[in-house]
Amino acid sequence: MQPFFKHIKPAADLILTLIYWTYFTLGYIIFFLPLYLWSAFFSKDPEQSFQKLNHLFYKGFFGLVRSITPGLNFDIDEQVLSVRSSIIVCNHISYLDPILLISLYEKHKTIVKNIFFKLPVFGWVLKRSGYMPSASDAKLSEVMLRQVEGMHEYLASGGNLFVFPEGTRSRDGNIGKFEKGLFKIARFCHAPVKVFFIQNSNRLFYPGKFLFNTCTKNVIKLKLIGEITFDKQGKMPPVDDMIGMVRSMMETYNMDSGKKS
Amino acid sequence: MKLEREYILKELSRIFNEKFEIKNPGVDDDLREEYEFDSIDAIELLVEIEKILGFPLSQEQKKMAMEVRTIEQICDYIQRMEYVGV
């Protein structure tokens, strides 16, 4: 770190964090909430409109972060940007990971923990965006049914479903235990599984911290590291095999990139 | 034509083997506890149940299936839906 940045870092972390949170709160309420309301009542396809608004909101967030955070860069694979009609699986190291993926794809869905569906406003946006609950309880079983049944058509129309199979953020960079749900959806929808690997988002916003870590040389990387697709008969491999393949891809990439750095 | 319970059990055994990689589950086994059979599996199973019944189920009828836990309960569900659908 350059001496100048070393002196201003604590103040810069605080000021930049406040700017980001201002975008998240006031930016959302002033600029986006009216658009969500308009879409809810007047859009011909509210679900698609909500996804597009989510995409624009987070694209704006990362545009802001990229332009005002000293030392921060992004290295996003061209292949990542061209992915369509796929189920995307990615390792999970920061709260920034899902919103980074939303910022990359206008047409996207994801799986969200049930508890978020119960929050006011946010839960409503999640439901209207067509996101899926992570587990089916009695109140959300209808949402789950509708979303899973419609997923085949959604993917065929160019949408992506992205999921973090570990279900929670890794604190030490190791790959955690995988949930089976998304692999079952891949089997049900006969959709290819694209495997992504994200690095260094936790260096910008570490789990459990309030302040963003700025004024530090950091490159957030997102790479496409592999793919699982169906065979000539249109069948996907068994769920446990898919899990083993994805785990192996992620661990190998993680180990290789650790050696390089 | 009324579906025989024996026929339903045979079909379910085939479906669980082919679709869910679950071999010969016991009729009273708790599918969630013993085989991690979850709501996504249940939705996939509903597609197969519709094939057995020969007619589509309504959303309300499908919601009822989300709570079943054993092969025995699935059999009961199919027979109940057949009765409703006639």
XYZ file of C-alpha atoms in Angstrom:
347
model
C 0.000 0.000 0.000
C 1.319 3.466 -0.891
C 2.140 5.639 2.168
C -0.504 8.218 1.199
C -3.269 5.596 1.141
C -2.003 4.080 4.413
C -2.751 7.359 6.215
C -6.171 7.962 4.730
C -7.361 4.310 4.681
C -9.428 4.299 7.914
C -11.256 7.467 6.874
C -11.596 6.266 3.262
C -13.062 2.915 4.395
C -15.675 4.725 6.462
C -16.566 7.387 3.877
C -16.745 4.933 0.963
C -18.805 2.469 3.036
C -21.267 5.268 3.816
C -21.463 6.204 0.125
C -22.172 2.582 -0.859
C -24.846 2.255 1.821
C -26.388 5.562 0.762
C -26.712 4.159 -2.760
C -28.256 1.008 -1.290
C -30.824 2.822 0.823
C -31.619 6.268 -0.589
C -30.733 5.299 -4.170
C -33.107 2.370 -3.886
C -35.958 4.332 -2.357
C -35.673 7.440 -4.534
C -34.739 6.022 -7.930
C -35.741 2.372 -7.982
C -38.730 1.826 -5.687
C -41.008 3.953 -7.926
C -39.879 1.889 -10.920
C -40.620 -1.364 -9.092
C -44.079 -0.095 -8.196
C -44.715 1.007 -11.768
C -43.582 -2.420 -13.041
C -45.769 -4.240 -10.516
C -48.895 -2.479 -11.742
C -48.265 -1.672 -15.399
C -45.598 -3.971 -16.841
C -46.722 -6.675 -19.272
C -44.139 -9.020 -17.751
C -43.544 -7.884 -14.144
C -41.177 -10.759 -13.364
C -38.850 -9.861 -16.226
C -39.121 -6.143 -15.396
C -38.187 -6.796 -11.761
C -35.179 -8.859 -12.814
C -34.083 -6.071 -15.148
C -34.451 -3.481 -12.377
C -32.448 -5.655 -9.960
C -29.800 -6.000 -12.655
C -29.654 -2.235 -13.251
C -29.576 -1.432 -9.540
C -26.605 -3.713 -8.869
C -24.879 -2.769 -12.119
C -25.087 0.807 -10.844
C -23.682 -0.301 -7.497
C -20.660 -1.998 -9.025
C -20.188 0.930 -11.432
C -20.004 3.169 -8.374
C -17.690 0.803 -6.482
C -15.416 0.423 -9.489
C -15.162 4.173 -10.095
C -14.511 5.413 -6.544
C -12.635 2.589 -4.783
C -8.864 3.127 -4.873
C -6.874 0.005 -5.766
C -9.869 -2.062 -6.880
C -10.173 -3.785 -10.262
C -12.403 -6.443 -11.764
C -11.293 -9.320 -13.974
C -14.412 -10.950 -15.385
C -14.035 -13.689 -17.951
C -15.588 -12.934 -21.378
C -17.026 -16.470 -21.339
C -18.816 -15.647 -18.086
C -20.613 -12.753 -19.729
C -21.825 -14.843 -22.654
C -23.458 -17.607 -20.568
C -27.174 -18.067 -21.312
C -29.830 -20.749 -20.702
C -27.725 -22.363 -17.994
C -27.609 -23.241 -14.357
C -24.620 -21.435 -12.893
C -22.911 -22.726 -9.764
C -20.353 -20.616 -7.975
C -18.321 -20.726 -4.779
C -19.425 -18.225 -2.136
C -17.081 -16.006 -0.106
C -18.889 -12.667 0.343
C -22.321 -11.035 0.351
C -21.129 -9.300 -2.819
C -21.125 -12.544 -4.843
C -24.869 -12.835 -5.584
C -25.256 -9.155 -6.384
C -22.215 -9.271 -8.683
C -23.887 -12.077 -10.649
C -27.179 -10.154 -10.765
C -25.260 -7.162 -12.142
C -23.964 -9.310 -15.021
C -27.225 -10.840 -16.262
C -30.401 -9.005 -17.122
C -32.368 -12.245 -17.234
C -31.568 -14.217 -14.127
C -33.073 -16.100 -11.218
C -31.529 -17.374 -8.048
C -32.333 -19.350 -4.913
C -32.706 -17.292 -1.744
C -32.977 -18.347 1.900
C -36.623 -18.630 3.006
C -36.199 -16.037 5.740
C -35.599 -13.245 3.189
C -38.986 -13.919 1.566
C -40.626 -12.953 4.843
C -39.016 -9.493 5.012
C -41.195 -6.498 4.091
C -40.469 -4.880 0.685
C -37.391 -7.049 0.052
C -39.436 -10.261 0.285
C -42.008 -8.768 -2.077
C -39.259 -7.863 -4.598
C -37.819 -11.380 -4.360
C -41.191 -12.996 -5.034
C -42.019 -10.657 -7.900
C -38.555 -11.251 -9.397
C -39.307 -14.960 -9.658
C -36.544 -15.990 -7.268
C -36.928 -19.361 -5.556
C -37.083 -20.174 -1.847
C -34.287 -22.485 -0.697
C -36.667 -24.917 0.983
C -40.349 -25.489 0.700
C -42.337 -24.687 3.800
C -46.119 -24.651 3.763
C -46.370 -20.932 2.944
C -43.784 -21.001 0.161
C -44.666 -24.334 -1.453
C -46.785 -22.583 -4.087
C -43.878 -20.273 -5.009
C -41.541 -23.254 -5.175
C -43.960 -25.259 -7.344
C -44.495 -22.388 -9.773
C -40.808 -21.574 -10.074
C -39.516 -25.125 -10.516
C -42.244 -26.032 -13.002
C -41.552 -22.895 -15.045
C -37.759 -23.214 -14.909
C -37.422 -25.349 -18.035
C -39.207 -22.740 -20.136
C -37.333 -19.893 -18.430
C -33.927 -21.408 -19.176
C -34.956 -22.185 -22.751
C -35.816 -18.509 -23.219
C -32.225 -17.488 -22.419
C -32.443 -16.951 -18.654
C -29.847 -18.184 -16.181
C -30.401 -19.667 -12.746
C -27.409 -19.052 -10.511
C -26.865 -20.749 -7.197
C -24.225 -21.006 -4.510
C -24.367 -24.714 -3.663
C -22.505 -24.279 -0.376
C -25.532 -22.327 0.871
C -23.370 -20.039 2.991
C -20.173 -18.011 2.708
C -16.860 -19.741 3.223
C -14.714 -17.965 5.813
C -11.468 -19.746 4.981
C -11.692 -20.038 1.185
C -12.214 -23.827 1.306
C -15.172 -25.302 -0.546
C -17.956 -26.317 1.855
C -20.569 -29.070 1.680
C -22.938 -28.764 -1.300
C -26.741 -28.660 -1.207
C -28.310 -31.010 -3.764
C -31.239 -28.821 -4.836
C -29.782 -27.079 -7.861
C -28.332 -30.312 -9.248
C -31.820 -31.805 -9.011
C -33.166 -28.809 -10.917
C -30.481 -29.393 -13.597
C -31.626 -33.010 -13.843
C -35.286 -31.979 -13.992
C -34.716 -29.257 -16.625
C -31.973 -31.029 -18.627
C -29.982 -27.797 -18.369
C -26.199 -27.487 -18.644
C -24.372 -26.606 -15.432
C -21.666 -23.913 -15.773
C -19.146 -23.787 -12.973
C -17.851 -20.351 -11.933
C -15.140 -19.442 -9.475
C -14.993 -16.095 -7.710
C -11.980 -14.720 -5.870
C -11.215 -11.700 -3.692
C -14.753 -10.338 -3.268
C -14.199 -11.176 0.421
C -11.169 -8.884 0.445
C -13.443 -5.958 -0.423
C -16.285 -6.936 1.927
C -15.275 -9.556 4.438
C -17.993 -11.707 6.136
C -18.911 -10.240 9.503
C -17.352 -6.788 8.880
C -19.303 -3.564 8.466
C -16.667 -1.512 6.674
C -15.555 -2.126 3.110
C -11.826 -2.672 2.765
C -10.648 0.002 0.321
C -7.302 1.589 -0.645
C -5.824 -1.922 -1.036
C -4.652 -3.457 -4.277
C -7.348 -5.995 -5.066
C -8.642 -7.696 -8.213
C -12.045 -9.394 -7.970
C -11.884 -12.302 -10.410
C -14.759 -14.295 -11.848
C -13.925 -17.218 -14.143
C -15.793 -19.976 -15.956
C -13.836 -23.075 -14.914
C -15.926 -25.931 -16.267
C -19.227 -27.292 -17.496
C -21.427 -30.345 -17.043
C -23.801 -31.073 -19.838
C -26.227 -33.813 -20.851
C -25.316 -36.893 -22.885
C -26.584 -37.828 -26.368
C -29.819 -39.174 -24.845
C -30.377 -35.804 -23.146
C -29.693 -37.243 -19.679
C -27.680 -35.453 -17.027
C -25.264 -37.458 -14.842
C -26.627 -38.649 -11.470
C -26.873 -35.892 -8.838
C -24.062 -37.262 -6.658
C -21.771 -37.514 -9.691
C -22.511 -33.900 -10.635
C -21.692 -32.792 -7.097
C -18.396 -34.693 -7.207
C -17.484 -33.181 -10.587
C -18.212 -29.590 -9.519
C -16.354 -30.027 -6.236
C -13.348 -31.434 -8.045
C -13.333 -28.509 -10.545
C -13.547 -25.914 -7.777
C -10.945 -27.513 -5.514
C -8.490 -28.008 -8.376
C -8.906 -24.402 -9.539
C -8.621 -23.110 -5.980
C -5.452 -25.095 -5.382
C -3.886 -24.128 -8.742
C -4.588 -20.429 -8.303
C -3.226 -20.637 -4.721
C 0.055 -22.045 -6.089
C 0.262 -19.288 -8.739
C -0.261 -16.496 -6.222
C -60.305 -47.834 -14.857
C -59.248 -48.031 -11.218
C -55.490 -48.213 -10.661
C -54.478 -51.258 -8.643
C -52.290 -50.540 -5.630
C -49.848 -53.222 -6.752
C -49.476 -51.543 -10.146
C -48.898 -48.145 -8.510
C -46.221 -49.583 -6.209
C -44.460 -51.215 -9.161
C -44.520 -47.967 -11.124
C -43.240 -45.983 -8.137
C -40.419 -48.452 -7.622
C -39.412 -48.011 -11.275
C -39.648 -44.209 -11.075
C -37.617 -43.981 -7.866
C -34.969 -46.198 -9.364
C -34.766 -44.441 -12.749
C -35.358 -40.823 -11.787
C -34.122 -40.468 -8.246
C -31.446 -43.152 -8.008
C -33.301 -44.651 -5.008
C -33.365 -48.435 -5.151
C -36.295 -50.355 -3.629
C -37.383 -47.923 -0.909
C -39.559 -49.474 1.816
C -43.214 -48.430 1.690
C -43.001 -46.817 5.132
C -39.501 -45.335 4.834
C -39.403 -41.608 5.500
C -38.127 -40.510 2.097
C -36.866 -37.134 3.336
C -34.968 -38.567 6.267
C -33.529 -41.619 4.584
C -33.036 -40.544 0.954
C -32.947 -36.696 1.077
C -36.087 -36.655 -1.055
C -36.999 -32.958 -1.052
C -39.561 -30.603 -2.554
C -37.743 -30.459 -5.917
C -37.889 -34.253 -6.118
C -41.572 -34.048 -5.197
C -42.217 -31.699 -8.125
C -40.365 -34.041 -10.481
C -42.375 -36.953 -9.076
C -45.618 -35.078 -9.764
C -44.788 -35.084 -13.493
C -44.538 -38.874 -13.312
C -47.730 -39.146 -11.254
C -49.577 -37.178 -13.930
C -48.354 -39.754 -16.458
C -49.682 -42.600 -14.291
C -53.022 -40.855 -13.812
C -53.284 -39.799 -17.443
C -54.479 -36.276 -16.642
C -52.889 -33.058 -15.307
C -53.216 -32.097 -11.663
C -54.274 -28.648 -10.512
C -51.920 -26.413 -8.499
C -53.999 -27.068 -5.372
C -53.732 -30.823 -5.863
C -49.989 -30.526 -6.413
C -49.581 -28.489 -3.244
C -51.143 -31.364 -1.310
C -48.405 -33.689 -2.608
C -45.607 -31.521 -1.230
C -46.202 -32.922 2.250
C -46.105 -36.646 1.485
C -43.199 -38.513 3.058
C -43.572 -42.234 2.333
C -44.338 -44.504 -0.635
C -47.494 -45.550 1.206
C -48.638 -41.911 1.356
C -47.800 -41.417 -2.347
C -49.960 -44.458 -3.192
C -52.820 -43.014 -1.129
C -52.356 -39.659 -2.848
C -52.463 -41.196 -6.350
C -55.608 -43.191 -5.529
C -57.256 -40.113 -4.031
C -56.393 -38.018 -7.093
C -57.691 -40.764 -9.375
C -60.962 -40.736 -7.479
C -61.193 -36.927 -7.695
C -60.287 -36.947 -11.396
C -62.925 -39.497 -12.422
